[in-house]
């Protein structure tokens, strides 16, 4: 029997899996393999496919009938691999991506096309809360006249001396985040426009009048795009 392949790694993918499982729609979820795929209500496969060609082979061999890309909005490669592999095989394909954050009143956001642009926009002497993950540090390597506070959930490896790490989860409320930003005398926040509920840091920056350098999402391939798991489910249910 042929099935649906969900490219996951997000809250939205997990929600869609629950909807599919509740309707007994045959499907499986694929994860990159960096975090354990526990607690999914569907079969999980893990690890890269080996580029678009590897994914095309998997789609054929696993008799996949449609592909739903529900990877994170900052996953830059997978949406294009999915487009090449599924479109090339004539398989139905759609994307599920949470909507980006939009600025509200009082917000001092500057849109940045990428991390390099954010690094170039930081003024000398800035004290920066870097909410873009440890992987983004190389982009800021030349900002020696700025200080960086990086929050991550695992202890760091060796770091340059203009970077301080806080091993912690994101704060749940704007008040909690504001207290952290104040304690570290932060002047700028650098964040990715991931969207979703975790915007307490942005609310805190607004409340403190801080400038936010918000990095835009990578470009998506053309194709059907849904913002909500329920809409993706409707699309799947409408497939022949
Ligand atoms: P990426 O740049 O699009 O992917 C890099 C490579 O990882 C892909 O070429 C693919 O390897 C493999 N891969 C990615 N997603 C996969 C999936 N769902 N199933 C199987 N292989 C996958 O993505 P990334 O930014 O490295 O993110 C990796 C995963 O973490 C994604 O699933 C994403 O949803 C999740 N995630 C990313 C972020 C973020 O900020 N980027 C945040 C939260 C969660 P092959 O070419 O070998 O197939």
PDB file of C-alpha atoms and ligand atoms in Angstrom:
ATOM      1  CA  UNK A   1       0.000   0.000   0.000  1.00  0.00           C
ATOM      2  CA  UNK A   2       1.359   3.464  -0.870  1.00  0.00           C
ATOM      3  CA  UNK A   3       1.694   6.137   1.789  1.00  0.00           C
ATOM      4  CA  UNK A   4       2.323   9.807   2.529  1.00  0.00           C
ATOM      5  CA  UNK A   5       5.809  10.997   3.521  1.00  0.00           C
ATOM      6  CA  UNK A   6       6.014  13.890   5.975  1.00  0.00           C
ATOM      7  CA  UNK A   7       9.364  15.674   6.207  1.00  0.00           C
ATOM      8  CA  UNK A   8       9.333  16.711   9.850  1.00  0.00           C
ATOM      9  CA  UNK A   9      11.337  18.180  12.700  1.00  0.00           C
ATOM     10  CA  UNK A  10       8.757  20.780  13.741  1.00  0.00           C
ATOM     11  CA  UNK A  11       5.757  21.183  16.034  1.00  0.00           C
ATOM     12  CA  UNK A  12       3.553  21.561  12.947  1.00  0.00           C
ATOM     13  CA  UNK A  13       4.790  18.247  11.488  1.00  0.00           C
ATOM     14  CA  UNK A  14       4.025  16.532  14.783  1.00  0.00           C
ATOM     15  CA  UNK A  15       0.510  18.028  14.834  1.00  0.00           C
ATOM     16  CA  UNK A  16      -0.107  16.858  11.276  1.00  0.00           C
ATOM     17  CA  UNK A  17       1.091  13.356  12.192  1.00  0.00           C
ATOM     18  CA  UNK A  18      -1.477  13.257  14.999  1.00  0.00           C
ATOM     19  CA  UNK A  19      -4.241  14.328  12.614  1.00  0.00           C
ATOM     20  CA  UNK A  20      -3.235  11.661  10.069  1.00  0.00           C
ATOM     21  CA  UNK A  21      -2.977   8.945  12.725  1.00  0.00           C
ATOM     22  CA  UNK A  22      -6.418   9.848  14.108  1.00  0.00           C
ATOM     23  CA  UNK A  23      -7.872   9.311  10.617  1.00  0.00           C
ATOM     24  CA  UNK A  24      -5.844   6.126   9.991  1.00  0.00           C
ATOM     25  CA  UNK A  25      -4.249   7.685   6.896  1.00  0.00           C
ATOM     26  CA  UNK A  26      -1.169   5.664   6.002  1.00  0.00           C
ATOM     27  CA  UNK A  27       1.863   7.894   6.441  1.00  0.00           C
ATOM     28  CA  UNK A  28       5.374   8.082   7.871  1.00  0.00           C
ATOM     29  CA  UNK A  29       7.531  10.924   9.140  1.00  0.00           C
ATOM     30  CA  UNK A  30      11.142  11.540   8.268  1.00  0.00           C
ATOM     31  CA  UNK A  31      13.545  13.291  10.672  1.00  0.00           C
ATOM     32  CA  UNK A  32      17.068  14.512  10.007  1.00  0.00           C
ATOM     33  CA  UNK A  33      18.249  12.393  12.941  1.00  0.00           C
ATOM     34  CA  UNK A  34      19.661  15.093  15.197  1.00  0.00           C
ATOM     35  CA  UNK A  35      17.010  14.599  17.892  1.00  0.00           C
ATOM     36  CA  UNK A  36      15.338  11.310  18.903  1.00  0.00           C
ATOM     37  CA  UNK A  37      12.082  10.614  17.050  1.00  0.00           C
ATOM     38  CA  UNK A  38      10.140   9.437  20.070  1.00  0.00           C
ATOM     39  CA  UNK A  39       6.449   9.935  20.795  1.00  0.00           C
ATOM     40  CA  UNK A  40       5.289  10.124  17.188  1.00  0.00           C
ATOM     41  CA  UNK A  41       1.965   8.472  16.434  1.00  0.00           C
ATOM     42  CA  UNK A  42       3.316   7.382  13.010  1.00  0.00           C
ATOM     43  CA  UNK A  43       6.301   5.285  11.885  1.00  0.00           C
ATOM     44  CA  UNK A  44       9.523   7.346  11.977  1.00  0.00           C
ATOM     45  CA  UNK A  45      12.513   7.060   9.662  1.00  0.00           C
ATOM     46  CA  UNK A  46      15.662   8.957  10.528  1.00  0.00           C
ATOM     47  CA  UNK A  47      18.688  10.484   8.748  1.00  0.00           C
ATOM     48  CA  UNK A  48      19.384  12.199   5.445  1.00  0.00           C
ATOM     49  CA  UNK A  49      18.387  10.610   2.131  1.00  0.00           C
ATOM     50  CA  UNK A  50      21.531  11.635   0.248  1.00  0.00           C
ATOM     51  CA  UNK A  51      20.313  14.764  -1.562  1.00  0.00           C
ATOM     52  CA  UNK A  52      17.494  15.063  -4.079  1.00  0.00           C
ATOM     53  CA  UNK A  53      18.609  11.923  -5.935  1.00  0.00           C
ATOM     54  CA  UNK A  54      18.563   9.867  -2.725  1.00  0.00           C
ATOM     55  CA  UNK A  55      15.136  11.198  -1.824  1.00  0.00           C
ATOM     56  CA  UNK A  56      13.831  10.399  -5.331  1.00  0.00           C
ATOM     57  CA  UNK A  57      15.061   6.822  -4.870  1.00  0.00           C
ATOM     58  CA  UNK A  58      13.388   6.585  -1.457  1.00  0.00           C
ATOM     59  CA  UNK A  59      10.079   7.896  -2.827  1.00  0.00           C
ATOM     60  CA  UNK A  60      10.150   5.170  -5.472  1.00  0.00           C
ATOM     61  CA  UNK A  61      11.265   2.294  -3.263  1.00  0.00           C
ATOM     62  CA  UNK A  62       8.938   3.135  -0.358  1.00  0.00           C
ATOM     63  CA  UNK A  63       6.025   3.627  -2.797  1.00  0.00           C
ATOM     64  CA  UNK A  64       5.267   7.144  -1.500  1.00  0.00           C
ATOM     65  CA  UNK A  65       2.139   8.685  -3.066  1.00  0.00           C
ATOM     66  CA  UNK A  66       2.576  12.284  -1.886  1.00  0.00           C
ATOM     67  CA  UNK A  67       5.189  14.377  -0.087  1.00  0.00           C
ATOM     68  CA  UNK A  68       4.505  16.996   2.555  1.00  0.00           C
ATOM     69  CA  UNK A  69       7.484  19.165   3.493  1.00  0.00           C
ATOM     70  CA  UNK A  70       6.880  20.309   7.072  1.00  0.00           C
ATOM     71  CA  UNK A  71      10.519  21.100   7.887  1.00  0.00           C
ATOM     72  CA  UNK A  72      11.481  24.221   9.824  1.00  0.00           C
ATOM     73  CA  UNK A  73      11.191  27.543   7.939  1.00  0.00           C
ATOM     74  CA  UNK A  74      15.013  27.886   8.235  1.00  0.00           C
ATOM     75  CA  UNK A  75      15.710  24.438   6.786  1.00  0.00           C
ATOM     76  CA  UNK A  76      17.285  25.705   3.561  1.00  0.00           C
ATOM     77  CA  UNK A  77      18.107  22.536   1.613  1.00  0.00           C
ATOM     78  CA  UNK A  78      15.294  20.068   2.236  1.00  0.00           C
ATOM     79  CA  UNK A  79      12.449  22.041   0.576  1.00  0.00           C
ATOM     80  CA  UNK A  80      14.460  22.217  -2.672  1.00  0.00           C
ATOM     81  CA  UNK A  81      15.434  18.548  -2.527  1.00  0.00           C
ATOM     82  CA  UNK A  82      11.767  17.710  -1.946  1.00  0.00           C
ATOM     83  CA  UNK A  83      10.701  19.828  -4.919  1.00  0.00           C
ATOM     84  CA  UNK A  84      13.265  18.297  -7.234  1.00  0.00           C
ATOM     85  CA  UNK A  85      12.561  14.719  -6.161  1.00  0.00           C
ATOM     86  CA  UNK A  86       8.747  14.836  -5.976  1.00  0.00           C
ATOM     87  CA  UNK A  87       8.141  17.109  -8.960  1.00  0.00           C
ATOM     88  CA  UNK A  88      10.569  15.052 -11.034  1.00  0.00           C
ATOM     89  CA  UNK A  89       8.591  11.901 -10.215  1.00  0.00           C
ATOM     90  CA  UNK A  90       5.233  13.599 -10.820  1.00  0.00           C
ATOM     91  CA  UNK A  91       4.204  13.122  -7.162  1.00  0.00           C
ATOM     92  CA  UNK A  92       1.891  15.602  -5.418  1.00  0.00           C
ATOM     93  CA  UNK A  93       3.925  17.846  -3.079  1.00  0.00           C
ATOM     94  CA  UNK A  94       3.003  20.609  -0.648  1.00  0.00           C
ATOM     95  CA  UNK A  95       4.687  22.587   2.133  1.00  0.00           C
ATOM     96  CA  UNK A  96       3.540  23.304   5.684  1.00  0.00           C
ATOM     97  CA  UNK A  97       5.369  26.288   7.231  1.00  0.00           C
ATOM     98  CA  UNK A  98       4.274  28.354  10.208  1.00  0.00           C
ATOM     99  CA  UNK A  99       3.676  32.029   9.288  1.00  0.00           C
ATOM    100  CA  UNK A 100       6.501  34.491   9.995  1.00  0.00           C
ATOM    101  CA  UNK A 101       6.218  37.014  12.820  1.00  0.00           C
ATOM    102  CA  UNK A 102       4.944  40.447  11.863  1.00  0.00           C
ATOM    103  CA  UNK A 103       5.924  43.630  13.703  1.00  0.00           C
ATOM    104  CA  UNK A 104       3.345  45.195  16.016  1.00  0.00           C
ATOM    105  CA  UNK A 105       3.203  48.707  17.486  1.00  0.00           C
ATOM    106  CA  UNK A 106       6.365  49.851  19.246  1.00  0.00           C
ATOM    107  CA  UNK A 107       8.567  47.235  17.655  1.00  0.00           C
ATOM    108  CA  UNK A 108      11.967  48.358  16.307  1.00  0.00           C
ATOM    109  CA  UNK A 109      12.665  45.597  13.782  1.00  0.00           C
ATOM    110  CA  UNK A 110      15.166  45.770  10.944  1.00  0.00           C
ATOM    111  CA  UNK A 111      14.785  43.006   8.373  1.00  0.00           C
ATOM    112  CA  UNK A 112      18.070  41.306   7.436  1.00  0.00           C
ATOM    113  CA  UNK A 113      18.426  39.074   4.365  1.00  0.00           C
ATOM    114  CA  UNK A 114      20.882  36.787   6.179  1.00  0.00           C
ATOM    115  CA  UNK A 115      23.254  36.445   9.162  1.00  0.00           C
ATOM    116  CA  UNK A 116      26.113  38.181   7.353  1.00  0.00           C
ATOM    117  CA  UNK A 117      23.945  41.273   6.851  1.00  0.00           C
ATOM    118  CA  UNK A 118      23.005  41.219  10.559  1.00  0.00           C
ATOM    119  CA  UNK A 119      26.698  41.040  11.509  1.00  0.00           C
ATOM    120  CA  UNK A 120      27.488  43.986   9.220  1.00  0.00           C
ATOM    121  CA  UNK A 121      24.620  46.050  10.698  1.00  0.00           C
ATOM    122  CA  UNK A 122      25.804  45.803  14.331  1.00  0.00           C
ATOM    123  CA  UNK A 123      27.416  49.027  15.571  1.00  0.00           C
ATOM    124  CA  UNK A 124      30.740  48.961  17.440  1.00  0.00           C
ATOM    125  CA  UNK A 125      30.190  48.484  21.173  1.00  0.00           C
ATOM    126  CA  UNK A 126      26.846  46.680  20.752  1.00  0.00           C
ATOM    127  CA  UNK A 127      25.943  44.145  23.430  1.00  0.00           C
ATOM    128  CA  UNK A 128      24.067  41.510  21.453  1.00  0.00           C
ATOM    129  CA  UNK A 129      21.680  38.766  22.495  1.00  0.00           C
ATOM    130  CA  UNK A 130      22.197  36.182  19.761  1.00  0.00           C
ATOM    131  CA  UNK A 131      19.075  34.040  19.486  1.00  0.00           C
ATOM    132  CA  UNK A 132      20.173  32.345  16.270  1.00  0.00           C
ATOM    133  CA  UNK A 133      21.953  29.321  17.737  1.00  0.00           C
ATOM    134  CA  UNK A 134      25.596  28.319  18.125  1.00  0.00           C
ATOM    135  CA  UNK A 135      25.763  27.367  14.439  1.00  0.00           C
ATOM    136  CA  UNK A 136      25.434  31.037  13.529  1.00  0.00           C
ATOM    137  CA  UNK A 137      28.569  32.136  15.459  1.00  0.00           C
ATOM    138  CA  UNK A 138      30.961  31.981  12.466  1.00  0.00           C
ATOM    139  CA  UNK A 139      28.904  34.736  10.786  1.00  0.00           C
ATOM    140  CA  UNK A 140      29.742  37.046  13.719  1.00  0.00           C
ATOM    141  CA  UNK A 141      33.409  36.051  14.051  1.00  0.00           C
ATOM    142  CA  UNK A 142      34.654  39.395  12.754  1.00  0.00           C
ATOM    143  CA  UNK A 143      32.489  41.475  15.155  1.00  0.00           C
ATOM    144  CA  UNK A 144      35.302  41.754  17.700  1.00  0.00           C
ATOM    145  CA  UNK A 145      34.094  45.192  18.832  1.00  0.00           C
ATOM    146  CA  UNK A 146      30.741  43.715  20.011  1.00  0.00           C
ATOM    147  CA  UNK A 147      29.912  41.396  22.935  1.00  0.00           C
ATOM    148  CA  UNK A 148      27.575  38.434  22.378  1.00  0.00           C
ATOM    149  CA  UNK A 149      25.344  36.501  24.738  1.00  0.00           C
ATOM    150  CA  UNK A 150      24.310  33.170  23.244  1.00  0.00           C
ATOM    151  CA  UNK A 151      21.657  30.983  24.824  1.00  0.00           C
ATOM    152  CA  UNK A 152      21.631  27.266  24.120  1.00  0.00           C
ATOM    153  CA  UNK A 153      20.370  24.161  25.834  1.00  0.00           C
ATOM    154  CA  UNK A 154      23.626  22.166  25.799  1.00  0.00           C
ATOM    155  CA  UNK A 155      27.034  23.179  27.217  1.00  0.00           C
ATOM    156  CA  UNK A 156      29.209  24.811  24.547  1.00  0.00           C
ATOM    157  CA  UNK A 157      32.604  23.821  23.184  1.00  0.00           C
ATOM    158  CA  UNK A 158      35.460  26.356  23.149  1.00  0.00           C
ATOM    159  CA  UNK A 159      34.312  29.882  22.298  1.00  0.00           C
ATOM    160  CA  UNK A 160      35.970  33.134  21.256  1.00  0.00           C
ATOM    161  CA  UNK A 161      36.321  35.561  24.168  1.00  0.00           C
ATOM    162  CA  UNK A 162      33.767  38.066  22.818  1.00  0.00           C
ATOM    163  CA  UNK A 163      31.042  35.407  23.287  1.00  0.00           C
ATOM    164  CA  UNK A 164      29.389  34.383  26.550  1.00  0.00           C
ATOM    165  CA  UNK A 165      27.078  31.373  26.718  1.00  0.00           C
ATOM    166  CA  UNK A 166      24.065  30.870  28.887  1.00  0.00           C
ATOM    167  CA  UNK A 167      22.960  27.215  29.105  1.00  0.00           C
ATOM    168  CA  UNK A 168      19.201  27.602  29.510  1.00  0.00           C
ATOM    169  CA  UNK A 169      15.867  27.139  27.795  1.00  0.00           C
ATOM    170  CA  UNK A 170      14.123  30.191  26.290  1.00  0.00           C
ATOM    171  CA  UNK A 171      12.153  32.175  28.859  1.00  0.00           C
ATOM    172  CA  UNK A 172       8.401  31.612  28.857  1.00  0.00           C
ATOM    173  CA  UNK A 173       7.321  35.218  29.342  1.00  0.00           C
ATOM    174  CA  UNK A 174       8.350  38.655  28.103  1.00  0.00           C
ATOM    175  CA  UNK A 175       9.023  39.695  31.723  1.00  0.00           C
ATOM    176  CA  UNK A 176      11.457  36.794  32.183  1.00  0.00           C
ATOM    177  CA  UNK A 177      13.243  37.606  28.928  1.00  0.00           C
ATOM    178  CA  UNK A 178      13.335  41.336  29.743  1.00  0.00           C
ATOM    179  CA  UNK A 179      14.998  40.586  33.099  1.00  0.00           C
ATOM    180  CA  UNK A 180      17.707  38.597  31.284  1.00  0.00           C
ATOM    181  CA  UNK A 181      18.270  41.300  28.648  1.00  0.00           C
ATOM    182  CA  UNK A 182      18.478  43.962  31.338  1.00  0.00           C
ATOM    183  CA  UNK A 183      20.859  41.934  33.541  1.00  0.00           C
ATOM    184  CA  UNK A 184      23.278  41.566  30.597  1.00  0.00           C
ATOM    185  CA  UNK A 185      22.820  45.206  29.470  1.00  0.00           C
ATOM    186  CA  UNK A 186      21.817  44.011  26.001  1.00  0.00           C
ATOM    187  CA  UNK A 187      21.470  46.705  23.328  1.00  0.00           C
ATOM    188  CA  UNK A 188      20.538  44.557  20.277  1.00  0.00           C
ATOM    189  CA  UNK A 189      18.694  41.304  19.647  1.00  0.00           C
ATOM    190  CA  UNK A 190      19.532  39.180  16.611  1.00  0.00           C
ATOM    191  CA  UNK A 191      16.897  36.544  15.825  1.00  0.00           C
ATOM    192  CA  UNK A 192      15.589  34.445  12.944  1.00  0.00           C
ATOM    193  CA  UNK A 193      12.026  35.062  11.834  1.00  0.00           C
ATOM    194  CA  UNK A 194      10.977  31.516  12.705  1.00  0.00           C
ATOM    195  CA  UNK A 195       7.389  32.397  13.623  1.00  0.00           C
ATOM    196  CA  UNK A 196       5.386  30.375  16.123  1.00  0.00           C
ATOM    197  CA  UNK A 197       4.632  30.903  19.789  1.00  0.00           C
ATOM    198  CA  UNK A 198       8.219  31.477  21.066  1.00  0.00           C
ATOM    199  CA  UNK A 199       8.237  35.249  20.672  1.00  0.00           C
ATOM    200  CA  UNK A 200       8.746  36.273  24.317  1.00  0.00           C
ATOM    201  CA  UNK A 201      12.258  37.551  23.460  1.00  0.00           C
ATOM    202  CA  UNK A 202      10.796  39.852  20.787  1.00  0.00           C
ATOM    203  CA  UNK A 203       8.133  41.151  23.161  1.00  0.00           C
ATOM    204  CA  UNK A 204      10.848  41.796  25.748  1.00  0.00           C
ATOM    205  CA  UNK A 205      12.974  43.713  23.206  1.00  0.00           C
ATOM    206  CA  UNK A 206       9.920  45.843  22.353  1.00  0.00           C
ATOM    207  CA  UNK A 207       9.200  46.526  26.027  1.00  0.00           C
ATOM    208  CA  UNK A 208      12.813  47.651  26.540  1.00  0.00           C
ATOM    209  CA  UNK A 209      12.918  49.669  23.285  1.00  0.00           C
ATOM    210  CA  UNK A 210      15.773  47.530  21.875  1.00  0.00           C
ATOM    211  CA  UNK A 211      16.558  47.234  18.193  1.00  0.00           C
ATOM    212  CA  UNK A 212      15.932  43.786  16.700  1.00  0.00           C
ATOM    213  CA  UNK A 213      17.820  42.552  13.651  1.00  0.00           C
ATOM    214  CA  UNK A 214      15.433  39.943  12.284  1.00  0.00           C
ATOM    215  CA  UNK A 215      16.883  37.535   9.750  1.00  0.00           C
ATOM    216  CA  UNK A 216      14.524  36.610   6.902  1.00  0.00           C
ATOM    217  CA  UNK A 217      13.721  33.033   5.958  1.00  0.00           C
ATOM    218  CA  UNK A 218      15.486  31.303   3.100  1.00  0.00           C
ATOM    219  CA  UNK A 219      13.579  31.211  -0.168  1.00  0.00           C
ATOM    220  CA  UNK A 220      11.115  28.358  -0.682  1.00  0.00           C
ATOM    221  CA  UNK A 221      10.631  26.582  -4.004  1.00  0.00           C
ATOM    222  CA  UNK A 222       7.370  27.307  -5.810  1.00  0.00           C
ATOM    223  CA  UNK A 223       4.474  25.109  -4.738  1.00  0.00           C
ATOM    224  CA  UNK A 224       1.426  24.794  -2.563  1.00  0.00           C
ATOM    225  CA  UNK A 225       2.039  26.309   0.878  1.00  0.00           C
ATOM    226  CA  UNK A 226      -0.072  25.788   4.007  1.00  0.00           C
ATOM    227  CA  UNK A 227       0.237  27.622   7.321  1.00  0.00           C
ATOM    228  CA  UNK A 228      -1.829  25.233   9.446  1.00  0.00           C
ATOM    229  CA  UNK A 229      -1.683  21.424   9.876  1.00  0.00           C
ATOM    230  CA  UNK A 230      -5.473  21.233   9.355  1.00  0.00           C
ATOM    231  CA  UNK A 231      -5.131  22.806   5.895  1.00  0.00           C
ATOM    232  CA  UNK A 232      -2.404  20.318   4.972  1.00  0.00           C
ATOM    233  CA  UNK A 233      -4.677  17.509   6.171  1.00  0.00           C
ATOM    234  CA  UNK A 234      -7.488  18.774   3.897  1.00  0.00           C
ATOM    235  CA  UNK A 235      -5.070  18.708   0.975  1.00  0.00           C
ATOM    236  CA  UNK A 236      -3.973  15.139   1.787  1.00  0.00           C
ATOM    237  CA  UNK A 237      -7.577  13.983   2.190  1.00  0.00           C
ATOM    238  CA  UNK A 238      -8.403  15.529  -1.192  1.00  0.00           C
ATOM    239  CA  UNK A 239      -5.724  13.531  -3.026  1.00  0.00           C
ATOM    240  CA  UNK A 240      -6.952  10.733  -5.238  1.00  0.00           C
TER     241      UNK A 240
HETATM  242  P1  LIG B   1      18.360  21.573   5.809  1.00  0.00           P
HETATM  243  O1  LIG B   1      19.502  22.498   5.683  1.00  0.00           O
HETATM  244  O2  LIG B   1      17.190  21.780   4.928  1.00  0.00           O
HETATM  245  O3  LIG B   1      18.847  20.066   5.632  1.00  0.00           O
HETATM  246  C1  LIG B   1      20.195  19.640   5.612  1.00  0.00           C
HETATM  247  C2  LIG B   1      20.194  18.159   5.295  1.00  0.00           C
HETATM  248  O4  LIG B   1      19.658  17.424   6.417  1.00  0.00           O
HETATM  249  C3  LIG B   1      19.287  17.788   4.120  1.00  0.00           C
HETATM  250  O5  LIG B   1      19.937  17.990   2.890  1.00  0.00           O
HETATM  251  C4  LIG B   1      18.965  16.345   4.434  1.00  0.00           C
HETATM  252  O6  LIG B   1      20.064  15.495   4.122  1.00  0.00           O
HETATM  253  C5  LIG B   1      18.849  16.341   5.935  1.00  0.00           C
HETATM  254  N1  LIG B   1      17.466  16.563   6.385  1.00  0.00           N
HETATM  255  C6  LIG B   1      16.881  17.729   6.760  1.00  0.00           C
HETATM  256  N2  LIG B   1      15.625  17.530   7.161  1.00  0.00           N
HETATM  257  C7  LIG B   1      15.392  16.206   7.029  1.00  0.00           C
HETATM  258  C8  LIG B   1      14.270  15.384   7.296  1.00  0.00           C
HETATM  259  N3  LIG B   1      13.115  15.887   7.788  1.00  0.00           N
HETATM  260  N4  LIG B   1      14.394  14.046   7.024  1.00  0.00           N
HETATM  261  C9  LIG B   1      15.549  13.524   6.547  1.00  0.00           C
HETATM  262  N5  LIG B   1      16.649  14.262   6.286  1.00  0.00           N
HETATM  263  C10 LIG B   1      16.567  15.582   6.533  1.00  0.00           C
HETATM  264  O7  LIG B   1      17.811  21.555   7.304  1.00  0.00           O
HETATM  265  P2  LIG B   1      18.526  21.958   8.693  1.00  0.00           P
HETATM  266  O8  LIG B   1      18.393  23.413   8.893  1.00  0.00           O
HETATM  267  O9  LIG B   1      19.870  21.302   8.741  1.00  0.00           O
HETATM  268  O10 LIG B   1      17.513  21.252   9.702  1.00  0.00           O
HETATM  269  C11 LIG B   1      17.562  19.847   9.899  1.00  0.00           C
HETATM  270  C12 LIG B   1      16.253  19.409  10.544  1.00  0.00           C
HETATM  271  O11 LIG B   1      16.053  20.119  11.777  1.00  0.00           O
HETATM  272  C13 LIG B   1      15.031  19.675   9.672  1.00  0.00           C
HETATM  273  O12 LIG B   1      14.252  18.497   9.661  1.00  0.00           O
HETATM  274  C14 LIG B   1      14.308  20.815  10.342  1.00  0.00           C
HETATM  275  O13 LIG B   1      12.896  20.687  10.244  1.00  0.00           O
HETATM  276  C15 LIG B   1      14.767  20.719  11.798  1.00  0.00           C
HETATM  277  N6  LIG B   1      14.927  22.047  12.432  1.00  0.00           N
HETATM  278  C16 LIG B   1      15.688  23.018  11.853  1.00  0.00           C
HETATM  279  C17 LIG B   1      15.802  24.263  12.458  1.00  0.00           C
HETATM  280  C18 LIG B   1      16.614  25.393  11.830  1.00  0.00           C
HETATM  281  O14 LIG B   1      16.668  26.502  12.397  1.00  0.00           O
HETATM  282  N7  LIG B   1      17.226  25.191  10.667  1.00  0.00           N
HETATM  283  C19 LIG B   1      15.134  24.506  13.672  1.00  0.00           C
HETATM  284  C20 LIG B   1      14.353  23.484  14.249  1.00  0.00           C
HETATM  285  C21 LIG B   1      14.264  22.252  13.613  1.00  0.00           C
HETATM  286  P3  LIG B   1      20.147  14.697   2.733  1.00  0.00           P
HETATM  287  O15 LIG B   1      20.475  15.734   1.685  1.00  0.00           O
HETATM  288  O16 LIG B   1      21.209  13.692   2.957  1.00  0.00           O
HETATM  289  O17 LIG B   1      18.792  14.084   2.477  1.00  0.00           O
END
